[in-house]
């Protein structure tokens, strides 16, 4: 079955960096686009970034452009989110997501807290 497992979250000071990872299994990873979403307390889940199956195309929400970078390693079935210049408003649970066989699959999420 499809499984997505995020890791790499934690507590970081404003201006700091974190790299999130998502390990995928149960499907042919290299055939599918992948996305990172986040959900802050009291807010709706929002798309942060997505990447095409080959990694040659990416898309970002305006609020993270120039600070976050999505990438993938198809040999290792992993997708990453490098987050730099973190701000308090980036605090959220971050999820990876895939659309596979007419259904969205989500990981369990990893908490990112940006605070001094």
PDB file of C-alpha atoms in Angstrom:
ATOM      1  CA  UNK A   1       0.000   0.000   0.000  1.00  0.00           C
ATOM      2  CA  UNK A   2       1.031   3.605  -0.459  1.00  0.00           C
ATOM      3  CA  UNK A   3       3.021   4.967   2.439  1.00  0.00           C
ATOM      4  CA  UNK A   4       4.500   8.432   2.909  1.00  0.00           C
ATOM      5  CA  UNK A   5       6.693   9.137   5.922  1.00  0.00           C
ATOM      6  CA  UNK A   6       7.873  12.661   6.660  1.00  0.00           C
ATOM      7  CA  UNK A   7      10.822  13.567   8.859  1.00  0.00           C
ATOM      8  CA  UNK A   8      13.124  16.463   9.614  1.00  0.00           C
ATOM      9  CA  UNK A   9      10.832  18.823  11.456  1.00  0.00           C
ATOM     10  CA  UNK A  10      11.719  20.525  14.692  1.00  0.00           C
ATOM     11  CA  UNK A  11      12.184  23.796  16.537  1.00  0.00           C
ATOM     12  CA  UNK A  12      14.260  26.442  14.793  1.00  0.00           C
ATOM     13  CA  UNK A  13      14.909  30.122  15.394  1.00  0.00           C
ATOM     14  CA  UNK A  14      13.712  32.744  12.921  1.00  0.00           C
ATOM     15  CA  UNK A  15      16.148  32.980  10.044  1.00  0.00           C
ATOM     16  CA  UNK A  16      17.210  29.388  10.455  1.00  0.00           C
ATOM     17  CA  UNK A  17      16.948  26.418   8.127  1.00  0.00           C
ATOM     18  CA  UNK A  18      15.453  22.941   8.094  1.00  0.00           C
ATOM     19  CA  UNK A  19      15.325  20.202   5.489  1.00  0.00           C
ATOM     20  CA  UNK A  20      12.261  18.001   5.427  1.00  0.00           C
ATOM     21  CA  UNK A  21      12.265  14.563   3.883  1.00  0.00           C
ATOM     22  CA  UNK A  22       9.452  12.313   2.716  1.00  0.00           C
ATOM     23  CA  UNK A  23      10.101   8.631   2.089  1.00  0.00           C
ATOM     24  CA  UNK A  24       7.614   7.043  -0.308  1.00  0.00           C
ATOM     25  CA  UNK A  25       6.718   3.419  -0.910  1.00  0.00           C
ATOM     26  CA  UNK A  26       3.961   1.304  -2.441  1.00  0.00           C
ATOM     27  CA  UNK A  27       3.899   2.925  -5.864  1.00  0.00           C
ATOM     28  CA  UNK A  28       6.242   3.718  -8.737  1.00  0.00           C
ATOM     29  CA  UNK A  29       7.593   6.922  -7.273  1.00  0.00           C
ATOM     30  CA  UNK A  30       9.348   8.166 -10.401  1.00  0.00           C
ATOM     31  CA  UNK A  31       6.051   8.275 -12.308  1.00  0.00           C
ATOM     32  CA  UNK A  32       4.255  10.725 -10.024  1.00  0.00           C
ATOM     33  CA  UNK A  33       4.377  14.369  -9.120  1.00  0.00           C
ATOM     34  CA  UNK A  34       4.750  15.072  -5.413  1.00  0.00           C
ATOM     35  CA  UNK A  35       3.607  17.924  -3.225  1.00  0.00           C
ATOM     36  CA  UNK A  36       4.360  19.460   0.146  1.00  0.00           C
ATOM     37  CA  UNK A  37       1.479  20.971   2.095  1.00  0.00           C
ATOM     38  CA  UNK A  38       1.318  22.614   5.489  1.00  0.00           C
ATOM     39  CA  UNK A  39      -1.340  23.343   8.060  1.00  0.00           C
ATOM     40  CA  UNK A  40      -0.949  25.974  10.739  1.00  0.00           C
ATOM     41  CA  UNK A  41      -3.133  25.986  13.865  1.00  0.00           C
ATOM     42  CA  UNK A  42      -6.593  27.283  13.054  1.00  0.00           C
ATOM     43  CA  UNK A  43      -5.878  27.509   9.346  1.00  0.00           C
ATOM     44  CA  UNK A  44      -6.674  25.418   6.307  1.00  0.00           C
ATOM     45  CA  UNK A  45      -4.088  23.139   4.800  1.00  0.00           C
ATOM     46  CA  UNK A  46      -2.245  24.905   1.987  1.00  0.00           C
ATOM     47  CA  UNK A  47      -0.003  23.862  -0.870  1.00  0.00           C
ATOM     48  CA  UNK A  48       3.601  24.884  -0.262  1.00  0.00           C
ATOM     49  CA  UNK A  49       5.369  23.400  -3.284  1.00  0.00           C
ATOM     50  CA  UNK A  50       5.099  20.667  -5.847  1.00  0.00           C
ATOM     51  CA  UNK A  51       7.438  18.954  -8.255  1.00  0.00           C
ATOM     52  CA  UNK A  52       6.948  16.992 -11.444  1.00  0.00           C
ATOM     53  CA  UNK A  53       7.731  13.305 -11.674  1.00  0.00           C
ATOM     54  CA  UNK A  54      11.105  13.959 -13.292  1.00  0.00           C
ATOM     55  CA  UNK A  55      11.952  16.904 -11.083  1.00  0.00           C
ATOM     56  CA  UNK A  56      12.293  19.353 -13.937  1.00  0.00           C
ATOM     57  CA  UNK A  57       9.314  21.429 -12.950  1.00  0.00           C
ATOM     58  CA  UNK A  58       8.488  23.035  -9.619  1.00  0.00           C
ATOM     59  CA  UNK A  59       5.857  25.357  -8.242  1.00  0.00           C
ATOM     60  CA  UNK A  60       5.758  27.360  -5.003  1.00  0.00           C
ATOM     61  CA  UNK A  61       3.244  29.358  -3.047  1.00  0.00           C
ATOM     62  CA  UNK A  62       4.220  33.028  -3.180  1.00  0.00           C
ATOM     63  CA  UNK A  63       4.989  33.230   0.520  1.00  0.00           C
ATOM     64  CA  UNK A  64       7.896  30.758   0.261  1.00  0.00           C
ATOM     65  CA  UNK A  65       9.366  31.675  -3.133  1.00  0.00           C
ATOM     66  CA  UNK A  66      13.076  32.324  -2.872  1.00  0.00           C
ATOM     67  CA  UNK A  67      13.273  30.660   0.563  1.00  0.00           C
ATOM     68  CA  UNK A  68      12.117  27.068   0.037  1.00  0.00           C
ATOM     69  CA  UNK A  69      13.325  24.529  -2.504  1.00  0.00           C
ATOM     70  CA  UNK A  70      11.577  21.276  -3.363  1.00  0.00           C
ATOM     71  CA  UNK A  71      13.611  18.438  -4.838  1.00  0.00           C
ATOM     72  CA  UNK A  72      13.434  14.685  -5.268  1.00  0.00           C
ATOM     73  CA  UNK A  73      15.639  11.650  -5.572  1.00  0.00           C
ATOM     74  CA  UNK A  74      13.866   9.075  -7.722  1.00  0.00           C
ATOM     75  CA  UNK A  75      16.545   6.474  -7.037  1.00  0.00           C
ATOM     76  CA  UNK A  76      15.766   6.660  -3.319  1.00  0.00           C
ATOM     77  CA  UNK A  77      12.000   7.315  -3.591  1.00  0.00           C
ATOM     78  CA  UNK A  78      12.303  10.504  -1.603  1.00  0.00           C
ATOM     79  CA  UNK A  79      11.145  14.095  -1.882  1.00  0.00           C
ATOM     80  CA  UNK A  80      12.664  16.959   0.070  1.00  0.00           C
ATOM     81  CA  UNK A  81      11.832  20.470   1.143  1.00  0.00           C
ATOM     82  CA  UNK A  82      14.772  22.708   1.967  1.00  0.00           C
ATOM     83  CA  UNK A  83      13.527  25.637   4.022  1.00  0.00           C
ATOM     84  CA  UNK A  84      15.753  28.664   4.540  1.00  0.00           C
ATOM     85  CA  UNK A  85      15.190  32.051   6.148  1.00  0.00           C
ATOM     86  CA  UNK A  86      12.386  30.584   8.207  1.00  0.00           C
ATOM     87  CA  UNK A  87       9.778  32.905   9.683  1.00  0.00           C
ATOM     88  CA  UNK A  88       7.341  32.472  12.550  1.00  0.00           C
ATOM     89  CA  UNK A  89       4.519  32.244  10.010  1.00  0.00           C
ATOM     90  CA  UNK A  90       6.097  29.086   8.597  1.00  0.00           C
ATOM     91  CA  UNK A  91       5.162  27.282  11.807  1.00  0.00           C
ATOM     92  CA  UNK A  92       2.895  24.401  10.810  1.00  0.00           C
ATOM     93  CA  UNK A  93       2.628  20.687  10.360  1.00  0.00           C
ATOM     94  CA  UNK A  94       4.129  19.817   6.983  1.00  0.00           C
ATOM     95  CA  UNK A  95       2.780  16.943   4.894  1.00  0.00           C
ATOM     96  CA  UNK A  96       3.798  15.300   1.666  1.00  0.00           C
ATOM     97  CA  UNK A  97       1.116  14.144  -0.724  1.00  0.00           C
ATOM     98  CA  UNK A  98       0.712  12.069  -3.863  1.00  0.00           C
ATOM     99  CA  UNK A  99      -2.214  11.528  -6.217  1.00  0.00           C
ATOM    100  CA  UNK A 100      -2.268   7.822  -7.068  1.00  0.00           C
ATOM    101  CA  UNK A 101      -4.998   5.741  -8.637  1.00  0.00           C
ATOM    102  CA  UNK A 102      -7.756   8.330  -8.242  1.00  0.00           C
ATOM    103  CA  UNK A 103      -6.966   9.142  -4.627  1.00  0.00           C
ATOM    104  CA  UNK A 104      -4.785  11.455  -2.588  1.00  0.00           C
ATOM    105  CA  UNK A 105      -2.417   9.903  -0.072  1.00  0.00           C
ATOM    106  CA  UNK A 106      -0.892  11.856   2.792  1.00  0.00           C
ATOM    107  CA  UNK A 107       1.868  11.260   5.250  1.00  0.00           C
ATOM    108  CA  UNK A 108       1.401  11.689   8.985  1.00  0.00           C
ATOM    109  CA  UNK A 109       3.105  15.079   8.953  1.00  0.00           C
ATOM    110  CA  UNK A 110       6.114  16.609  10.677  1.00  0.00           C
ATOM    111  CA  UNK A 111       5.921  19.624  12.975  1.00  0.00           C
ATOM    112  CA  UNK A 112       7.960  22.712  12.160  1.00  0.00           C
ATOM    113  CA  UNK A 113       8.071  25.405  14.823  1.00  0.00           C
ATOM    114  CA  UNK A 114       9.847  28.678  14.175  1.00  0.00           C
ATOM    115  CA  UNK A 115      10.352  30.573  17.394  1.00  0.00           C
ATOM    116  CA  UNK A 116      13.012  32.383  19.372  1.00  0.00           C
TER     117      UNK A 116
END
